[in-house]
Amino acid sequence: MQHLRNIVILTGAGISAESGIDTFRSEGGLWEQHRVEDVATPEAFARDPDLVLRFYDMRRAAIQTKQPNPAHVALARLDREWPKRAGGEVLIVTQNVDDLHERGGALNVLHMHGEHLNAWCTACDARHRWTGPLIQRPPCPSCEEPALRPDIVWFGEMPYRMDDIYAALSEADLFVSIGTSGAVYPAGGLVRRARDLGAQTLELNLERSKGSAWFHETRLGPASEIVPAWVDELLGA
Ligand code: OAD
């Protein structure tokens, strides 16, 4: 195998499942309890903003009661130690809108689907750290307009920082996908792009994902077990 330097890691809801945050597509998952069209599109927000704001207010409050699990902590350790060990870089690209990677200690995290703990002003485009509710239409701290919305990428909107993600993939020796079904694009297509660009590809998941055939290797199991084991292996513990 080529010398391993740069690693891009894509994470999804499965890495936070053992912290007690529902995934989207499992039995009883979030998209079985709520219709995407009711709460996760710009059209839904235009039609019934109270319903959408209430949904995200509840989710924003809930994630603040959850804690990082051993998978988040292991990735944070890799993020900190890998540059010293291998001279390369680790980028964690997450589809998750929780802050458990950061609270686990990770430094290089890119939230391609936005963040629960941010509010985005549709009047002046400012983003603000936001831990409380939005339902009462608080004024934007920058422009004072009551125009804040959750800083979440809804269906039909463009994920954030795709250029940075593709640039990191073009430098990656290893692409690792953790706890994601691969059902949502463009995230689900990153493995193909990584592979086309010459990276090794590894999937760590509870079950085979939609794009499983694109991975050179698949390891199945709960993230809290298989992610720390893989990080130990990589760091030579
Ligand atoms: P999904 O709910 O689609 O998939 C979660 C994946 O995690 C599944 O493949 C599960 O098998 C796996 N999984 C569950 N528990 C696990 C565990 N303990 N350890 C390891 N793996 C486990 O979630 P995502 O792929 O993240 O987008 O969904 C992608 C996007 O769809 C989300 O970012 C969200 C959603 O609509 C937006 O909201 C924009």
Short mmCIF file of C-alpha atoms and ligand atoms in Angstrom, two decimals:
data_model
loop_
_atom_site.label_atom_id
_atom_site.label_comp_id
_atom_site.label_asym_id
_atom_site.label_seq_id
_atom_site.Cartn_x
_atom_site.Cartn_y
_atom_site.Cartn_z
CA MET A 1 0.00 0.00 0.00
CA GLN A 2 1.15 3.57 -0.72
CA HIS A 3 2.55 5.66 2.14
CA LEU A 4 -0.38 7.02 4.14
CA ARG A 5 -0.34 10.74 4.76
CA ASN A 6 -3.63 12.54 4.27
CA ILE A 7 -6.91 11.11 5.53
CA VAL A 8 -10.43 12.36 4.78
CA ILE A 9 -13.13 10.94 7.04
CA LEU A 10 -16.84 11.26 6.22
CA THR A 11 -19.18 10.74 9.16
CA GLY A 12 -22.95 10.37 9.36
CA ALA A 13 -25.69 9.86 11.91
CA GLY A 14 -24.42 6.37 12.82
CA ILE A 15 -21.42 7.80 14.68
CA SER A 16 -23.75 9.70 17.03
CA ALA A 17 -26.31 6.88 17.41
CA GLU A 18 -24.68 5.50 20.55
CA SER A 19 -24.73 8.98 22.06
CA GLY A 20 -28.52 8.73 21.89
CA ILE A 21 -29.19 10.82 18.79
CA ASP A 22 -31.64 9.20 16.35
CA THR A 23 -30.37 8.32 12.89
CA PHE A 24 -32.56 9.24 9.91
CA ARG A 25 -33.27 6.05 8.00
CA SER A 26 -33.24 3.28 10.60
CA GLU A 27 -36.45 1.70 11.86
CA GLY A 28 -38.10 4.35 14.01
CA GLY A 29 -35.51 6.89 12.72
CA LEU A 30 -36.19 10.59 12.34
CA TRP A 31 -37.56 10.36 8.80
CA GLU A 32 -40.11 7.77 9.94
CA GLN A 33 -41.33 10.14 12.64
CA HIS A 34 -41.42 13.27 10.44
CA ARG A 35 -41.86 13.79 6.72
CA VAL A 36 -38.85 15.43 5.08
CA GLU A 37 -41.25 17.61 3.08
CA ASP A 38 -42.79 18.96 6.32
CA VAL A 39 -39.64 19.99 8.16
CA ALA A 40 -36.52 19.86 6.02
CA THR A 41 -37.09 21.87 2.84
CA PRO A 42 -37.13 25.63 2.10
CA GLU A 43 -40.72 25.16 0.90
CA ALA A 44 -41.74 23.71 4.29
CA PHE A 45 -40.19 26.71 6.04
CA ALA A 46 -42.05 29.14 3.76
CA ARG A 47 -45.33 27.26 4.27
CA ASP A 48 -45.23 26.66 8.03
CA PRO A 49 -42.25 28.35 9.69
CA ASP A 50 -43.56 27.67 13.22
CA LEU A 51 -43.61 23.91 12.63
CA VAL A 52 -40.07 23.95 11.21
CA LEU A 53 -38.64 26.24 13.91
CA ARG A 54 -40.25 24.15 16.66
CA PHE A 55 -38.81 20.95 15.18
CA TYR A 56 -35.28 22.37 15.10
CA ASP A 57 -35.66 24.06 18.51
CA MET A 58 -36.39 20.63 19.99
CA ARG A 59 -33.47 19.01 18.20
CA ARG A 60 -31.13 21.89 19.19
CA ALA A 61 -32.12 21.49 22.85
CA ALA A 62 -31.82 17.69 22.70
CA ILE A 63 -28.27 17.53 21.31
CA GLN A 64 -27.04 19.73 24.15
CA THR A 65 -27.99 16.96 26.59
CA LYS A 66 -25.94 14.31 24.67
CA GLN A 67 -22.31 13.40 25.11
CA PRO A 68 -19.60 12.31 22.66
CA ASN A 69 -19.03 8.54 22.58
CA PRO A 70 -15.76 6.58 22.17
CA ALA A 71 -15.97 6.88 18.37
CA HIS A 72 -15.94 10.71 18.50
CA VAL A 73 -13.13 10.64 21.06
CA ALA A 74 -11.05 8.22 18.97
CA LEU A 75 -11.37 10.39 15.84
CA ALA A 76 -10.33 13.43 17.86
CA ARG A 77 -7.25 11.54 19.01
CA LEU A 78 -6.42 10.65 15.41
CA ASP A 79 -6.98 14.26 14.37
CA ARG A 80 -4.50 15.47 17.00
CA GLU A 81 -1.86 12.72 16.77
CA TRP A 82 -1.77 11.83 13.08
CA PRO A 83 0.00 15.02 11.88
CA LYS A 84 2.82 14.39 14.39
CA ARG A 85 2.95 10.69 13.57
CA ALA A 86 2.68 10.72 9.77
CA GLY A 87 3.23 14.34 8.73
CA GLY A 88 -0.14 14.32 6.98
CA GLU A 89 -3.52 15.82 7.72
CA VAL A 90 -6.88 14.55 8.89
CA LEU A 91 -10.10 16.23 7.80
CA ILE A 92 -13.39 15.14 9.34
CA VAL A 93 -16.21 15.96 6.94
CA THR A 94 -19.45 15.42 8.79
CA GLN A 95 -23.04 15.29 7.60
CA ASN A 96 -24.03 15.59 11.24
CA VAL A 97 -25.42 18.83 12.58
CA ASP A 98 -24.56 18.02 16.21
CA ASP A 99 -21.33 19.26 17.83
CA LEU A 100 -20.15 15.93 19.23
CA HIS A 101 -16.97 15.79 17.12
CA GLU A 102 -15.91 19.16 18.54
CA ARG A 103 -16.92 18.28 22.09
CA GLY A 104 -14.98 15.02 21.68
CA GLY A 105 -11.91 17.18 21.01
CA ALA A 106 -11.62 17.16 17.20
CA LEU A 107 -10.15 20.28 15.60
CA ASN A 108 -10.53 19.81 11.85
CA VAL A 109 -14.27 19.38 11.35
CA LEU A 110 -16.23 20.54 8.31
CA HIS A 111 -20.03 20.52 8.71
CA MET A 112 -21.29 20.03 5.15
CA HIS A 113 -24.97 19.99 6.24
CA GLY A 114 -24.76 22.91 8.68
CA GLU A 115 -24.96 23.03 12.47
CA HIS A 116 -27.77 22.97 15.01
CA LEU A 117 -25.87 25.42 17.19
CA ASN A 118 -25.76 28.12 14.52
CA ALA A 119 -28.48 30.51 13.42
CA TRP A 120 -28.34 32.09 9.98
CA CYS A 121 -29.85 35.48 9.29
CA THR A 122 -31.77 35.51 6.01
CA ALA A 123 -31.75 39.34 6.06
CA CYS A 124 -28.02 40.11 6.44
CA ASP A 125 -26.44 36.64 5.89
CA ALA A 126 -24.64 36.68 9.27
CA ARG A 127 -24.20 33.46 11.24
CA HIS A 128 -24.32 33.39 15.04
CA ARG A 129 -23.66 30.73 17.65
CA TRP A 130 -27.14 29.88 18.91
CA THR A 131 -28.08 27.54 21.75
CA GLY A 132 -31.63 28.72 22.55
CA PRO A 133 -34.93 28.59 20.65
CA LEU A 134 -35.77 30.53 17.48
CA ILE A 135 -39.55 30.16 17.66
CA GLN A 136 -40.10 33.65 19.18
CA ARG A 137 -38.23 35.20 16.22
CA PRO A 138 -35.39 36.80 18.20
CA PRO A 139 -33.62 39.69 16.43
CA CYS A 140 -30.40 38.97 14.59
CA PRO A 141 -27.50 40.25 16.77
CA SER A 142 -25.96 41.84 13.64
CA CYS A 143 -28.85 43.58 11.88
CA GLU A 144 -31.67 43.24 14.45
CA GLU A 145 -34.10 41.84 11.87
CA PRO A 146 -36.20 38.92 13.21
CA ALA A 147 -35.01 36.80 10.28
CA LEU A 148 -32.98 33.97 11.82
CA ARG A 149 -33.38 30.40 10.58
CA PRO A 150 -31.60 27.18 11.56
CA ASP A 151 -28.22 26.95 9.81
CA ILE A 152 -29.12 23.55 8.41
CA VAL A 153 -28.80 22.52 4.77
CA TRP A 154 -32.30 21.47 3.74
CA PHE A 155 -33.23 19.19 0.87
CA GLY A 156 -32.91 21.18 -2.34
CA GLU A 157 -30.12 23.37 -0.91
CA MET A 158 -26.42 23.12 -1.66
CA PRO A 159 -24.19 21.51 1.00
CA TYR A 160 -21.47 23.76 2.38
CA ARG A 161 -17.85 23.97 1.28
CA MET A 162 -17.92 21.37 -1.48
CA ASP A 163 -14.85 22.98 -3.08
CA ASP A 164 -12.87 22.47 0.14
CA ILE A 165 -14.07 18.87 0.35
CA TYR A 166 -13.09 18.07 -3.23
CA ALA A 167 -9.70 19.77 -2.73
CA ALA A 168 -9.06 17.62 0.36
CA LEU A 169 -10.11 14.48 -1.55
CA SER A 170 -7.65 15.25 -4.32
CA GLU A 171 -4.85 15.14 -1.71
CA ALA A 172 -6.21 12.14 0.23
CA ASP A 173 -4.43 8.79 0.46
CA LEU A 174 -7.28 7.28 2.47
CA PHE A 175 -11.01 8.00 2.52
CA VAL A 176 -12.98 6.55 5.41
CA SER A 177 -16.77 6.59 5.69
CA ILE A 178 -18.27 6.08 9.15
CA GLY A 179 -21.92 5.58 10.13
CA THR A 180 -23.62 6.82 6.99
CA SER A 181 -26.13 5.09 4.72
CA GLY A 182 -24.75 6.82 1.61
CA ALA A 183 -28.35 7.64 0.66
CA VAL A 184 -27.90 11.41 0.38
CA TYR A 185 -25.86 13.08 -2.36
CA PRO A 186 -23.34 14.58 -2.85
CA ALA A 187 -22.00 12.98 0.38
CA GLY A 188 -22.92 9.50 -0.87
CA GLY A 189 -20.81 10.02 -3.99
CA LEU A 190 -17.60 11.11 -2.23
CA VAL A 191 -16.30 7.53 -2.07
CA ARG A 192 -16.39 7.23 -5.87
CA ARG A 193 -14.61 10.52 -6.31
CA ALA A 194 -11.98 9.58 -3.70
CA ARG A 195 -11.42 6.27 -5.43
CA ASP A 196 -11.19 7.86 -8.87
CA LEU A 197 -8.56 10.21 -7.44
CA GLY A 198 -6.50 7.25 -6.23
CA ALA A 199 -7.33 7.01 -2.51
CA GLN A 200 -7.79 3.78 -0.61
CA THR A 201 -11.36 3.57 0.69
CA LEU A 202 -12.63 2.07 3.94
CA GLU A 203 -16.15 1.80 5.29
CA LEU A 204 -16.91 1.46 9.01
CA ASN A 205 -20.62 0.93 9.59
CA LEU A 206 -23.20 -1.18 11.37
CA GLU A 207 -24.33 -2.62 8.04
CA ARG A 208 -23.27 -2.30 4.42
CA SER A 209 -24.21 1.12 3.02
CA LYS A 210 -25.67 1.85 -0.41
CA GLY A 211 -22.26 2.53 -1.93
CA SER A 212 -20.57 -0.38 -0.19
CA ALA A 213 -19.26 -1.86 -3.44
CA TRP A 214 -17.07 1.22 -3.94
CA PHE A 215 -15.04 0.58 -0.80
CA HIS A 216 -11.82 -1.44 -0.91
CA GLU A 217 -12.63 -2.65 2.60
CA THR A 218 -15.70 -2.77 4.85
CA ARG A 219 -15.69 -3.39 8.59
CA LEU A 220 -19.05 -3.91 10.26
CA GLY A 221 -19.98 -3.21 13.88
CA PRO A 222 -21.03 -0.44 16.26
CA ALA A 223 -19.00 2.74 15.80
CA SER A 224 -18.05 2.93 19.50
CA GLU A 225 -16.11 -0.34 19.04
CA ILE A 226 -14.83 -0.44 15.47
CA VAL A 227 -13.72 3.20 15.23
CA PRO A 228 -11.43 3.15 18.32
CA ALA A 229 -10.03 -0.22 17.16
CA TRP A 230 -9.23 1.21 13.70
CA VAL A 231 -7.63 4.36 15.21
CA ASP A 232 -5.50 2.21 17.55
CA GLU A 233 -4.39 0.16 14.55
CA LEU A 234 -3.47 3.27 12.58
CA LEU A 235 -1.60 4.92 15.45
CA GLY A 236 0.14 1.65 16.24
CA ALA A 237 -1.18 1.32 19.78
P1 OAD B 1 -28.78 7.56 7.93
O1 OAD B 1 -29.82 7.47 9.00
O2 OAD B 1 -29.24 7.58 6.52
O3 OAD B 1 -27.76 6.35 8.06
C1 OAD B 1 -27.14 6.04 9.28
C2 OAD B 1 -26.18 4.87 9.05
O4 OAD B 1 -25.53 4.63 10.29
C3 OAD B 1 -26.85 3.56 8.63
O5 OAD B 1 -26.12 2.99 7.56
C4 OAD B 1 -26.76 2.68 9.87
O6 OAD B 1 -26.58 1.31 9.56
C5 OAD B 1 -25.52 3.23 10.54
N1 OAD B 1 -25.49 3.07 12.00
C6 OAD B 1 -26.53 3.09 12.87
N2 OAD B 1 -26.11 2.90 14.12
C7 OAD B 1 -24.76 2.76 14.06
C8 OAD B 1 -23.74 2.53 15.03
N3 OAD B 1 -24.00 2.42 16.32
N4 OAD B 1 -22.47 2.41 14.59
C9 OAD B 1 -22.16 2.51 13.26
N5 OAD B 1 -23.08 2.73 12.32
C10 OAD B 1 -24.38 2.85 12.70
O7 OAD B 1 -27.88 8.84 8.27
P2 OAD B 1 -26.88 9.65 7.32
O8 OAD B 1 -26.24 8.75 6.33
O9 OAD B 1 -26.03 10.48 8.19
O10 OAD B 1 -29.28 15.39 5.98
O11 OAD B 1 -27.90 10.60 6.56
C11 OAD B 1 -27.42 11.53 5.65
C12 OAD B 1 -28.23 12.78 5.67
O12 OAD B 1 -29.62 12.45 5.50
C13 OAD B 1 -28.21 13.54 6.97
O13 OAD B 1 -27.09 14.38 7.09
C14 OAD B 1 -29.47 14.33 6.93
C15 OAD B 1 -30.41 13.28 6.39
O14 OAD B 1 -31.50 13.71 5.68
C16 OAD B 1 -29.85 16.60 6.24
O15 OAD B 1 -30.57 16.81 7.19
C17 OAD B 1 -29.48 17.63 5.22
#
